[in-house]
XYZ file of C-alpha atoms in Angstrom:
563
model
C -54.702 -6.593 111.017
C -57.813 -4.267 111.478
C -58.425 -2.025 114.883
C -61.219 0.188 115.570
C -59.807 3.938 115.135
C -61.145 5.450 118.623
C -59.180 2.231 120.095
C -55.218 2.956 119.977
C -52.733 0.143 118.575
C -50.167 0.504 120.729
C -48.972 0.740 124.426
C -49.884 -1.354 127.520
C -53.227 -0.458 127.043
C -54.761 -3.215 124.131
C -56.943 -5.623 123.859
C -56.757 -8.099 120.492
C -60.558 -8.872 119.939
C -62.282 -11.039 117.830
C -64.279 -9.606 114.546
C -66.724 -6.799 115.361
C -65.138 -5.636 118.453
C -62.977 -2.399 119.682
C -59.610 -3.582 119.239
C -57.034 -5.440 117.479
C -58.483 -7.900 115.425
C -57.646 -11.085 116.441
C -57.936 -12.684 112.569
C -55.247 -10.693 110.146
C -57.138 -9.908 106.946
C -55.071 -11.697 103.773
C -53.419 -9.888 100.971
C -55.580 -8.884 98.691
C -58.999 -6.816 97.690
C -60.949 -5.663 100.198
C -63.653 -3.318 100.782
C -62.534 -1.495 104.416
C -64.394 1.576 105.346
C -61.016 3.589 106.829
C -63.386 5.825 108.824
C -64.240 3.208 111.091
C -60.975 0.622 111.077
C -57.467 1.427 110.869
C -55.120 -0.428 108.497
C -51.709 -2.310 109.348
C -49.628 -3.573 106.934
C -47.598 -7.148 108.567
C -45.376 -8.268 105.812
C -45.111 -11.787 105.857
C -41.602 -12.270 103.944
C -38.368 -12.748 105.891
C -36.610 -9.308 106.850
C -33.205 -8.944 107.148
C -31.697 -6.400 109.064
C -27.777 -5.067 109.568
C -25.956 -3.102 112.323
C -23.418 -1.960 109.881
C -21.803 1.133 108.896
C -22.246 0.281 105.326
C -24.029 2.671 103.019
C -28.268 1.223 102.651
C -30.748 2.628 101.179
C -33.022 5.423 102.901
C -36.126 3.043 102.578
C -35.253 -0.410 104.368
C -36.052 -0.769 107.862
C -32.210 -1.313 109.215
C -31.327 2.356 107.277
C -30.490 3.662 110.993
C -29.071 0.647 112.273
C -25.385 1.031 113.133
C -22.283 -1.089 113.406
C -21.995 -1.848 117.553
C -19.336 -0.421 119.411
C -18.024 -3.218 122.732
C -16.402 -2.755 125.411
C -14.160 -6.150 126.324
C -13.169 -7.653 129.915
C -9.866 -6.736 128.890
C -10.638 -2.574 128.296
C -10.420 -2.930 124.371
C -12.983 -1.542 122.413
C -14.274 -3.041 119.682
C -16.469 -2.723 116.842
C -19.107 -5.758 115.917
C -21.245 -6.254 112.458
C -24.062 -8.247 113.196
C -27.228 -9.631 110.818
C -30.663 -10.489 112.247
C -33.077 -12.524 110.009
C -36.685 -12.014 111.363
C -40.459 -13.206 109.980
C -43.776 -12.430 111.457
C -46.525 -15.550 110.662
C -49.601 -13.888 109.692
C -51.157 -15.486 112.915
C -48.816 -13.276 114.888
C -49.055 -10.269 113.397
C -52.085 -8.851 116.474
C -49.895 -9.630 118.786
C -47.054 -7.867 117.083
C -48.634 -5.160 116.761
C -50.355 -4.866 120.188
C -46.930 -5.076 121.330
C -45.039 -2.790 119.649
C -47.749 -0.565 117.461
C -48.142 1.634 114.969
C -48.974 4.931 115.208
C -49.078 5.765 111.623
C -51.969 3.341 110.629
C -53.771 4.763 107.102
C -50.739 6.928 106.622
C -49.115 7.701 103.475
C -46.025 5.797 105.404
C -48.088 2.750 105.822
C -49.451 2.353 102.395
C -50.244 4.202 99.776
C -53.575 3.931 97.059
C -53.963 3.351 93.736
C -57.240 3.741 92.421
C -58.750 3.601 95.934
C -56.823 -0.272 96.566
C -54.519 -0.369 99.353
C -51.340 -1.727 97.391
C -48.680 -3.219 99.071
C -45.494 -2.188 97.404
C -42.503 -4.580 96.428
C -39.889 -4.931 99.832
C -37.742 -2.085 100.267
C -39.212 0.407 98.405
C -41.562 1.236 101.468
C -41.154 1.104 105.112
C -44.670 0.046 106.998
C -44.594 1.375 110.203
C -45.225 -1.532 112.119
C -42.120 -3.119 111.260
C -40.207 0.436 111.979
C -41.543 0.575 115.415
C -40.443 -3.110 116.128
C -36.828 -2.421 114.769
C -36.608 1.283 116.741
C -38.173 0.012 119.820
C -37.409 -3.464 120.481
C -35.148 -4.918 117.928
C -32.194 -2.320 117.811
C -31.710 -2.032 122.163
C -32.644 -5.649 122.482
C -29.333 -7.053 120.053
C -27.452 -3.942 120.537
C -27.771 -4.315 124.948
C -27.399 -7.980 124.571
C -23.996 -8.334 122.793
C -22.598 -5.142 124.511
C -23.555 -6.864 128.265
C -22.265 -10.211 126.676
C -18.521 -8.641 125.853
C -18.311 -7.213 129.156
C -17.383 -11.304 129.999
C -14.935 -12.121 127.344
C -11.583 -10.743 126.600
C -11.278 -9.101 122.607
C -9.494 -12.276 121.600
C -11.299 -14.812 123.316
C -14.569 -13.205 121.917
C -13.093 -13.697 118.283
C -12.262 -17.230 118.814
C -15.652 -18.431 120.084
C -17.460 -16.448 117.978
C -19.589 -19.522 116.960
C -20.565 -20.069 120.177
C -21.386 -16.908 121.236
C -23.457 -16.707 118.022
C -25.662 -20.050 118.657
C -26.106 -18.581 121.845
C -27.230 -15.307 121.013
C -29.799 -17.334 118.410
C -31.128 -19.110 121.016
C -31.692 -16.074 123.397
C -32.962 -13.127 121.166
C -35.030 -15.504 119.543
C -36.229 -16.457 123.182
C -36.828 -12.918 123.846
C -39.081 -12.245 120.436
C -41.514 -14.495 120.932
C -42.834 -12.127 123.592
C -43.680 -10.267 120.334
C -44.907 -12.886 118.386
C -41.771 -12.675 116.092
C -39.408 -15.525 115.031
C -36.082 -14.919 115.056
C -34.355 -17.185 112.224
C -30.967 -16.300 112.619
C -28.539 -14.369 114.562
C -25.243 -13.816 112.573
C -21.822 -12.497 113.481
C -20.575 -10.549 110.217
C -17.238 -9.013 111.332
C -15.902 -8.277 114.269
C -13.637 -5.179 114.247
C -10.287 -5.712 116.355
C -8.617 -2.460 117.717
C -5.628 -1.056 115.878
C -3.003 -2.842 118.573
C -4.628 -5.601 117.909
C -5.188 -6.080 114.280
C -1.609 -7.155 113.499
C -3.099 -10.618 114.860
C -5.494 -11.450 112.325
C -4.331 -9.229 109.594
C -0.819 -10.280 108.673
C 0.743 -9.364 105.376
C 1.056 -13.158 103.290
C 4.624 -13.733 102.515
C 3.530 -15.748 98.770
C 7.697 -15.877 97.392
C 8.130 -17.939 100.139
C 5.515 -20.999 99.000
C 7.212 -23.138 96.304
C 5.026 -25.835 94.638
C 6.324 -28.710 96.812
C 5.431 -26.632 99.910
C 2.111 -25.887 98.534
C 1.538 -29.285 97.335
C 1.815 -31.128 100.765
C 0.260 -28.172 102.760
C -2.216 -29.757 100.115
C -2.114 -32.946 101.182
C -2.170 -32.218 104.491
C -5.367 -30.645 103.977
C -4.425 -27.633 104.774
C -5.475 -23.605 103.290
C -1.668 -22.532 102.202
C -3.114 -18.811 101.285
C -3.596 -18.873 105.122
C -0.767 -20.464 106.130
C 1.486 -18.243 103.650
C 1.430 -15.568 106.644
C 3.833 -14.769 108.812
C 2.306 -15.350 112.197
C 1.367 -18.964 111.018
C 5.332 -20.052 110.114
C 5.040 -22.556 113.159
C 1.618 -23.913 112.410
C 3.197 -24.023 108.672
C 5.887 -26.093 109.555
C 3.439 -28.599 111.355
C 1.143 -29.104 108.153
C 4.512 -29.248 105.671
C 5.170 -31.994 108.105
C 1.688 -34.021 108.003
C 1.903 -33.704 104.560
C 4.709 -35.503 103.742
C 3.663 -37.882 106.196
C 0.784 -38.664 104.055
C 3.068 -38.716 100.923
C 5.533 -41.100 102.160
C 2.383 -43.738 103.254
C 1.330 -43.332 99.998
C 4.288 -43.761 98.463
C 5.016 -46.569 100.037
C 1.649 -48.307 99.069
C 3.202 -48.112 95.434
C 5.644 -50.954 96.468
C 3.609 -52.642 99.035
C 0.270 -52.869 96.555
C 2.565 -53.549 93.669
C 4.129 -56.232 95.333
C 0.789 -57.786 96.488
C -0.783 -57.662 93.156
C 2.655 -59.230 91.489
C 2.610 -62.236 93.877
C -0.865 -62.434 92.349
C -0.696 -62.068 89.057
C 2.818 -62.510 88.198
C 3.222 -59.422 86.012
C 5.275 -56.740 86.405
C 2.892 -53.946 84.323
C -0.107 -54.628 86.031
C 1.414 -54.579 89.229
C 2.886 -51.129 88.568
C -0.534 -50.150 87.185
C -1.731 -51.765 90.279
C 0.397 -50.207 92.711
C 0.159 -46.252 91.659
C -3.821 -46.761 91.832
C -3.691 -48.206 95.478
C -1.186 -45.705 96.370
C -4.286 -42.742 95.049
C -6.408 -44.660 97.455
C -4.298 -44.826 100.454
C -3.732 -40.575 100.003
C -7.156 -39.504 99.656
C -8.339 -41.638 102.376
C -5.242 -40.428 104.945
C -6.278 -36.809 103.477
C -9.748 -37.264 103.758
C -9.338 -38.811 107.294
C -7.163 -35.837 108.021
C -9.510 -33.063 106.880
C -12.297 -34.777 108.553
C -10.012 -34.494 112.087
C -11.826 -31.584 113.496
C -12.687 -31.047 116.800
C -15.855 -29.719 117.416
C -16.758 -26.227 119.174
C -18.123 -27.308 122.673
C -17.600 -26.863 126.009
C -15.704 -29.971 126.579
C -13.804 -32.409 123.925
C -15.076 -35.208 125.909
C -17.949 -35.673 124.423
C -19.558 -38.857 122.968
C -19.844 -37.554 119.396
C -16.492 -36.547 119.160
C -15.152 -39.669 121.190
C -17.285 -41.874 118.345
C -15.978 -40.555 115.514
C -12.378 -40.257 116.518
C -12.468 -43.674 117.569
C -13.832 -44.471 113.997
C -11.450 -42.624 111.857
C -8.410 -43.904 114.166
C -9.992 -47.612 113.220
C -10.003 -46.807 109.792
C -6.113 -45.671 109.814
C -5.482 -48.993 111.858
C -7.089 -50.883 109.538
C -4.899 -49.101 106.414
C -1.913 -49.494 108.351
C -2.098 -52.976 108.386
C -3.397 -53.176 104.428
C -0.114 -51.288 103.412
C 2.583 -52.927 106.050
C 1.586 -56.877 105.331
C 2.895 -56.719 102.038
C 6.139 -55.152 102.999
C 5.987 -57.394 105.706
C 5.950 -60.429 102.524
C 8.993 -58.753 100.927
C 11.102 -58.179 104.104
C 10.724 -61.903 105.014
C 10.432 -63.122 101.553
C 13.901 -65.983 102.138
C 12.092 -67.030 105.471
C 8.895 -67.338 103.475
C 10.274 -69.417 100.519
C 11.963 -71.801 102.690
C 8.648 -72.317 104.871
C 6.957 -72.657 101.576
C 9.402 -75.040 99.711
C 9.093 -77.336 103.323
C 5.397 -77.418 103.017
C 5.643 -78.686 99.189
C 7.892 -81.384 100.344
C 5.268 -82.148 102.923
C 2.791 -81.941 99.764
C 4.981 -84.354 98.008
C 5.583 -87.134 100.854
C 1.637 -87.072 101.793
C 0.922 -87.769 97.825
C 3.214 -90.834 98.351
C 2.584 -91.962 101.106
C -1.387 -91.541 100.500
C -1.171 -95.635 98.567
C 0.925 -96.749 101.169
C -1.508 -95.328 103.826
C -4.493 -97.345 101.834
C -2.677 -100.865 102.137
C -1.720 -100.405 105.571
C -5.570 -99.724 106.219
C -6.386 -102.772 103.913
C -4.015 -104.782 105.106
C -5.141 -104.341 108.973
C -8.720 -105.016 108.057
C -6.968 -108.515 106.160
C -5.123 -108.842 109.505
C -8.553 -108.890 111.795
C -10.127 -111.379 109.060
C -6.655 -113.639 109.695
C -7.489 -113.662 113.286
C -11.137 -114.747 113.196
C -10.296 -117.908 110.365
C -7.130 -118.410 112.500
C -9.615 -118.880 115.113
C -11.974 -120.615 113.702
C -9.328 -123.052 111.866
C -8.021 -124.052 115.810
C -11.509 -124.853 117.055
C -11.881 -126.951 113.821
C -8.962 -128.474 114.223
C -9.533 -129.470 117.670
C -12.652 -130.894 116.785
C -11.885 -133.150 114.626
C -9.307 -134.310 116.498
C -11.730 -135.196 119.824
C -13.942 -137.047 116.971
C -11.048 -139.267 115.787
C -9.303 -139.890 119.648
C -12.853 -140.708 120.862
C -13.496 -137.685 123.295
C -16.406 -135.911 121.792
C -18.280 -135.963 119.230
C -19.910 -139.302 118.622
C -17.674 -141.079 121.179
C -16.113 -143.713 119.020
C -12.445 -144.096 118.648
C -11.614 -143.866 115.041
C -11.428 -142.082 111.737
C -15.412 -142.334 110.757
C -17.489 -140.424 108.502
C -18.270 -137.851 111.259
C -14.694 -137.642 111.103
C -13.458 -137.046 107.777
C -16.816 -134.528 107.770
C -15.059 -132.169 110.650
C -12.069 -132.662 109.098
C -13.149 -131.342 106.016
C -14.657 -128.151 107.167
C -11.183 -127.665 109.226
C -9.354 -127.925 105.773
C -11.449 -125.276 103.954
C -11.051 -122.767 106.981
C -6.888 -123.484 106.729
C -7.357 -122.740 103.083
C -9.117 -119.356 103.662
C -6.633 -118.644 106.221
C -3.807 -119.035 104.289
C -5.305 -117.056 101.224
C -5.768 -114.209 103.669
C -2.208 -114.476 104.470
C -1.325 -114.698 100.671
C -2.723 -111.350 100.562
C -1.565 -109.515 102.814
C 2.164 -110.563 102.363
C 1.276 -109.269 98.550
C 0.481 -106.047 99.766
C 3.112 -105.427 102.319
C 5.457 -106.374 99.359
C 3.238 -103.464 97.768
C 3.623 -101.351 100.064
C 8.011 -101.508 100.463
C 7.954 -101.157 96.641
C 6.055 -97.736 96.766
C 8.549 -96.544 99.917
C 11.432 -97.455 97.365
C 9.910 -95.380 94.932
C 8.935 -92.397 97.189
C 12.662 -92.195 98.470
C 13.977 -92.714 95.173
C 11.332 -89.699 94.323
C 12.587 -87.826 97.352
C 16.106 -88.191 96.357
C 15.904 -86.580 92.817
C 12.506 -84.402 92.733
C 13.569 -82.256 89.790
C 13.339 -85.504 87.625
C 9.685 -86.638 88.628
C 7.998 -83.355 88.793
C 5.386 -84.912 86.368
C 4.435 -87.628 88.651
C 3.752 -85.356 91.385
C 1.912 -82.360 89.624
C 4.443 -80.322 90.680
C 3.373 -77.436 88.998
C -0.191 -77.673 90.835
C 1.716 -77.437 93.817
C 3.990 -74.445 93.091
C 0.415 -72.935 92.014
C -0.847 -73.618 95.165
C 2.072 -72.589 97.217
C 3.061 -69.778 95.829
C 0.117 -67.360 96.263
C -0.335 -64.350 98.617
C -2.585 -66.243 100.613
C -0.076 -68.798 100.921
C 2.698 -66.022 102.071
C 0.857 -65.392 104.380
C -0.323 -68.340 106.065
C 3.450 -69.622 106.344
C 4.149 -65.803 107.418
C 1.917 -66.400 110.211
C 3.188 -70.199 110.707
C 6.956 -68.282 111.105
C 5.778 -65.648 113.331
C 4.188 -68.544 115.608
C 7.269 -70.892 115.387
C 10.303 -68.180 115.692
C 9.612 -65.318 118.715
C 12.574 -63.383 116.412
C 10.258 -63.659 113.324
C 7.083 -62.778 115.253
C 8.745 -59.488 117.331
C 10.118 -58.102 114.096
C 6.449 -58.613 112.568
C 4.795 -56.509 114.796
C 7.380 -53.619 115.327
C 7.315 -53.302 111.473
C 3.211 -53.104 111.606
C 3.144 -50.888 114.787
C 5.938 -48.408 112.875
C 3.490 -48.343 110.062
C 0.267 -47.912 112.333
C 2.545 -44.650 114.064
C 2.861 -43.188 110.805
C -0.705 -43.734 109.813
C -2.662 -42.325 112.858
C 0.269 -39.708 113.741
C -1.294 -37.291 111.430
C -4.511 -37.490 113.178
C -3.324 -37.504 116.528
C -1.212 -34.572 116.148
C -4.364 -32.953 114.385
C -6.435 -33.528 117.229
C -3.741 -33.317 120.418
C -2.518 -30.168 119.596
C -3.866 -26.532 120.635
C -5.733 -24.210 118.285
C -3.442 -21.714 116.709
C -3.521 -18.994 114.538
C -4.399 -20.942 111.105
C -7.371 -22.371 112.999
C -8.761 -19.651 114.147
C -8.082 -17.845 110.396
C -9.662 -20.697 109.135
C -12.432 -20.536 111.196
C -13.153 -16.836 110.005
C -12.441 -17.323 106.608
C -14.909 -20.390 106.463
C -17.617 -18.448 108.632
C -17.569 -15.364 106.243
C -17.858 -17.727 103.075
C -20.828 -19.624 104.682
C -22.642 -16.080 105.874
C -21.883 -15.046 102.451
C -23.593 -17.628 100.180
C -26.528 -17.375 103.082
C -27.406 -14.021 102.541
C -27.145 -14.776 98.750
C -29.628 -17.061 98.805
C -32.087 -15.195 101.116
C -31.412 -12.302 98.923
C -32.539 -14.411 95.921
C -35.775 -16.006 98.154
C -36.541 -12.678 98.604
C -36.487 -10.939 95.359
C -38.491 -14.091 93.833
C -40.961 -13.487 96.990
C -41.647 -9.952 95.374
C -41.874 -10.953 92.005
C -44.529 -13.564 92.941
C -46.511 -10.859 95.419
C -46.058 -7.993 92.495
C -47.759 -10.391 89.902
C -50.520 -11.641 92.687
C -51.060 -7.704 93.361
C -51.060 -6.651 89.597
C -54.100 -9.375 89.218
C -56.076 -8.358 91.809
C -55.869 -5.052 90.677
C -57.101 -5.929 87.351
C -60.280 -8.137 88.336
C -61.215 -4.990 90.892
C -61.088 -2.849 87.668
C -63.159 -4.902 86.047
């Protein structure tokens, strides 16, 4: 940014101007070469990068703008005093930079502090290896009372431990006001970040306990593993009770999965029929079942609000308790199979006899049906036959017909016709006494089947029906038949799947029911100073590459001025 030099750049008295007028310049000049007569316009140096700044004790070098920035001493509700290590993460946009400095100023505009020359270019040097005033007045003036005020007024309501546990909200809090507060100053605040917060020495025995590592054998290890759990955490002494509760959901989720060896190996044998691929079969299903009851576990975390009850947290509980219903029931139905297996085979071998006696009685059914349509036919040439009949007779006694008494032509005529319609009956009747002598042949047959089924399992395709019987579907459809038929069957059915739903969604529940205790809020740290960590890593890296980039940008305008 440019300023006239008889108009000061700082203080309540300012004005940001546009080009060619007493003031701050209300257009920042870009990096870059520039011809600048510093008699008549003073030079501020914005830079645009991110800037990172500590309140620690730690040693840092002389030259970066946080070099006098010190770790904050609090004052809880409770009397304790503490220590706190906080990071803030600032950038000025170029478009901001007036209004920065208007706000804040800089007093040292031209100055060997601000810049220095090479070859009569103003040259920008690479971050941290000089401090532009500008910045240093924002960090001395606003930045270091504004954080340092706010977090000592904001322990003043929180108790030393409380403060540690909600740390996380106190920090998105903290973001959301200080970054609030510096846009007064045309500054973005990226991120407020709670380093370490130093407990008093009465109080350190809380967080700080020495690990206890003889006592962690492999199997302990292994289902604080599969519980999800950190067992370097839980390894210390003031987390023995929360250790027992993990040691506990872990072999919860060992003996489901466990179990959904037998129950998937005995689902995939009713299947297939083979012993080796339902082993095979079984110890995969029983990897499944674990990871998902771990992953369902690990996933069981309730969130840092205000209140549990909140829509998010009600949603996805409701989903992960669906999903361990649903795998309950997956890993109990088989068992279920096994448990009832006699029940099953008799319902099974009933419905093959019922197989058998509808395949015989299927031809019997078809005359019946053939013989009732012969029956109707009987009825209308029965019919028929009478009225003939009748006729002919009136014709020969004189009544109708042609009126004569006597056998006449007209006579033997209606006779005739009667004759062929008694014929047709009687045919008819042929027929069906055929078939109904059908039909008790194939019911001698079918008992004589009945009787003695292990000698006519050809007839019957007994082995298609075995095939068809016999399957897991099947099982199951005649386990549901059994369940619907016997109350004893059905009650049994569903305390055996609601034991197996307890044991499924226990984990969880207990996970999510329980308090926060010392493992959570260890965990809490631990995964807080991992996540800071590998943040400031990668800023540090965005950073250095930032300089490289602006070094070989500089280093070419230098060259093309020379020329």
């Amino acid at each position: 940014s440019q300023a006239n030099q008889e108009q000061t750049t700082y203080g309540s008295q300012f004005n940001i101007v546009p080009s060619g007028y007493k003031g701050i310049q209300n257009i920042p000049i870009e990096a870059g070469t520039h011809p600048i007569n510093t008699r008549v316009k003073s030079i501020v140096i914005v830079p645009a990068h991110e800037i990172t700044l500590d309140w620690t004790n730690r040693d840092k070098a002389a030259t970066k703008y946080d070099s006098n920035l010190k770790t904050l001493e609090l004052r809880s509700k409770d009397g304790f005093t503490f220590k706190l290590e906080v990071t803030q993460v600032i950038n000025i946009a170029p478009k901001n930079s007036p209004k920065m400095i208007s706000r804040v100023g800089s007093p040292n505009a031209n100055s060997s502090e601000q810049f220095e020359e090479e070859g009569g270019v103003i040259s920008p040097l690479s971050q941290g290896a000089v401090k532009y005033s500008s910045i240093k007045n924002l960090v001395n003036r606003v930045l270091e009372p504004m954080v340092g005020n706010y977090f000592r007024n904001y322990a003043q309501d929180y108790n030393v431990l409380d403060f540690l546990q909600q740390r996380d909200q106190i920090q998105e809090r903290a973001t959301e006001d200080i970054k609030s507060a510096l846009n007064a100053y045309g500054v973005e605040a990226v991120g407020t970040f709670i380093n370490e917060i130093g407990l008093p020495a009465e109080l350190q025995h809380l967080i700080q306990a020495p690990t206890i590592k003889d006592n962690l054998n492999s199997l302990e290890k292994f289902l604080l593993w599969s519980a999800g759990a950190d067992h370097h955490i839980l390894a210390q002494k003031e987390c023995l009770t929360e250790r027992y509760k993990y040691t506990a959901i872990g072999t919860t989720v060992l003996l489901t999965s466990t179990t959904a060896i037998f129950s998937g190996g005995y689902a995939l044998f009713t299947v297939f029929g083979s012993v080796a691929a339902s082993c095979v079969g079984g110890i995969f299903w029983s990897f499944i079942v674990f990871n998902l009851d771990r992953f369902l576990i690990l996933s069981s975390k309730r969130k840092k609000t205000k209140s549990n009850l909140n829509l998010p947290f009600i949603a996805a509980t409701s989903l992960r308790l669906l999903i361990a219903l649903l795998l309950s029931f997956v890993v109990a139905k088989p068992l279920e199979l096994r448990l009832f297996e006699k029940e099953i085979n008799q319902k099974i071998e009933q419905d093959k006899n019922e197989v058998a006696k509808e395949k015989l009685t299927e031809p019997i059914k078809e005359l019946e049906q053939e013989i009732q349509a012969l029956n109707k036919q009987k009825i209308k040439y029965k019919n028929e036959w009478e009225y003939a009949e009748n006729v002919a007779n009136a014709e020969a006694e004189g009544t109708q017909g042609t009126g004569q008494f006597g056998k006449g032509i007209v006579y033997k005529d209606k006779r005739n016709y009667a004759d062929e319609i008694k014929q047709q009956f009687i045919k008819l009747d042929n027929k069906v006494k055929d078939k109904e002598e059908q039909i008790d042949k194939l019911r001698q047959e079918r008992n004589l089947i009945l009787q003695s089924p292990e000698s006519n399992l050809e007839q019957l395709n007994q082995e298609q029906i075995d095939k068809e019987s016999n399957g897991f579907l099947a099982r199951l459809v005649a386990l549901e038949e059994l369940s619907k038929d016997d109350p004893n069957i059905r009650n049994i059915n569903w305390l055996i799947t609601a034991l197996f739903v307890t044991i499924e969604i226990s984990p969880i529940l207990v996970k999510l029911l329980s308090g926060k205790g010392p493992y959570d809020y260890l965990l809490e740290q631990k995964e807080s100073q991992e996540f800071y960590n590998e943040y400031f890593r990668i800023k540090k890296e965005q950073r250095l590459q930032l300089s490289e980039g602006a070094s070989k940008k500089y280093m070419k305008k230098i060259k093309e001025f020379e020329q």
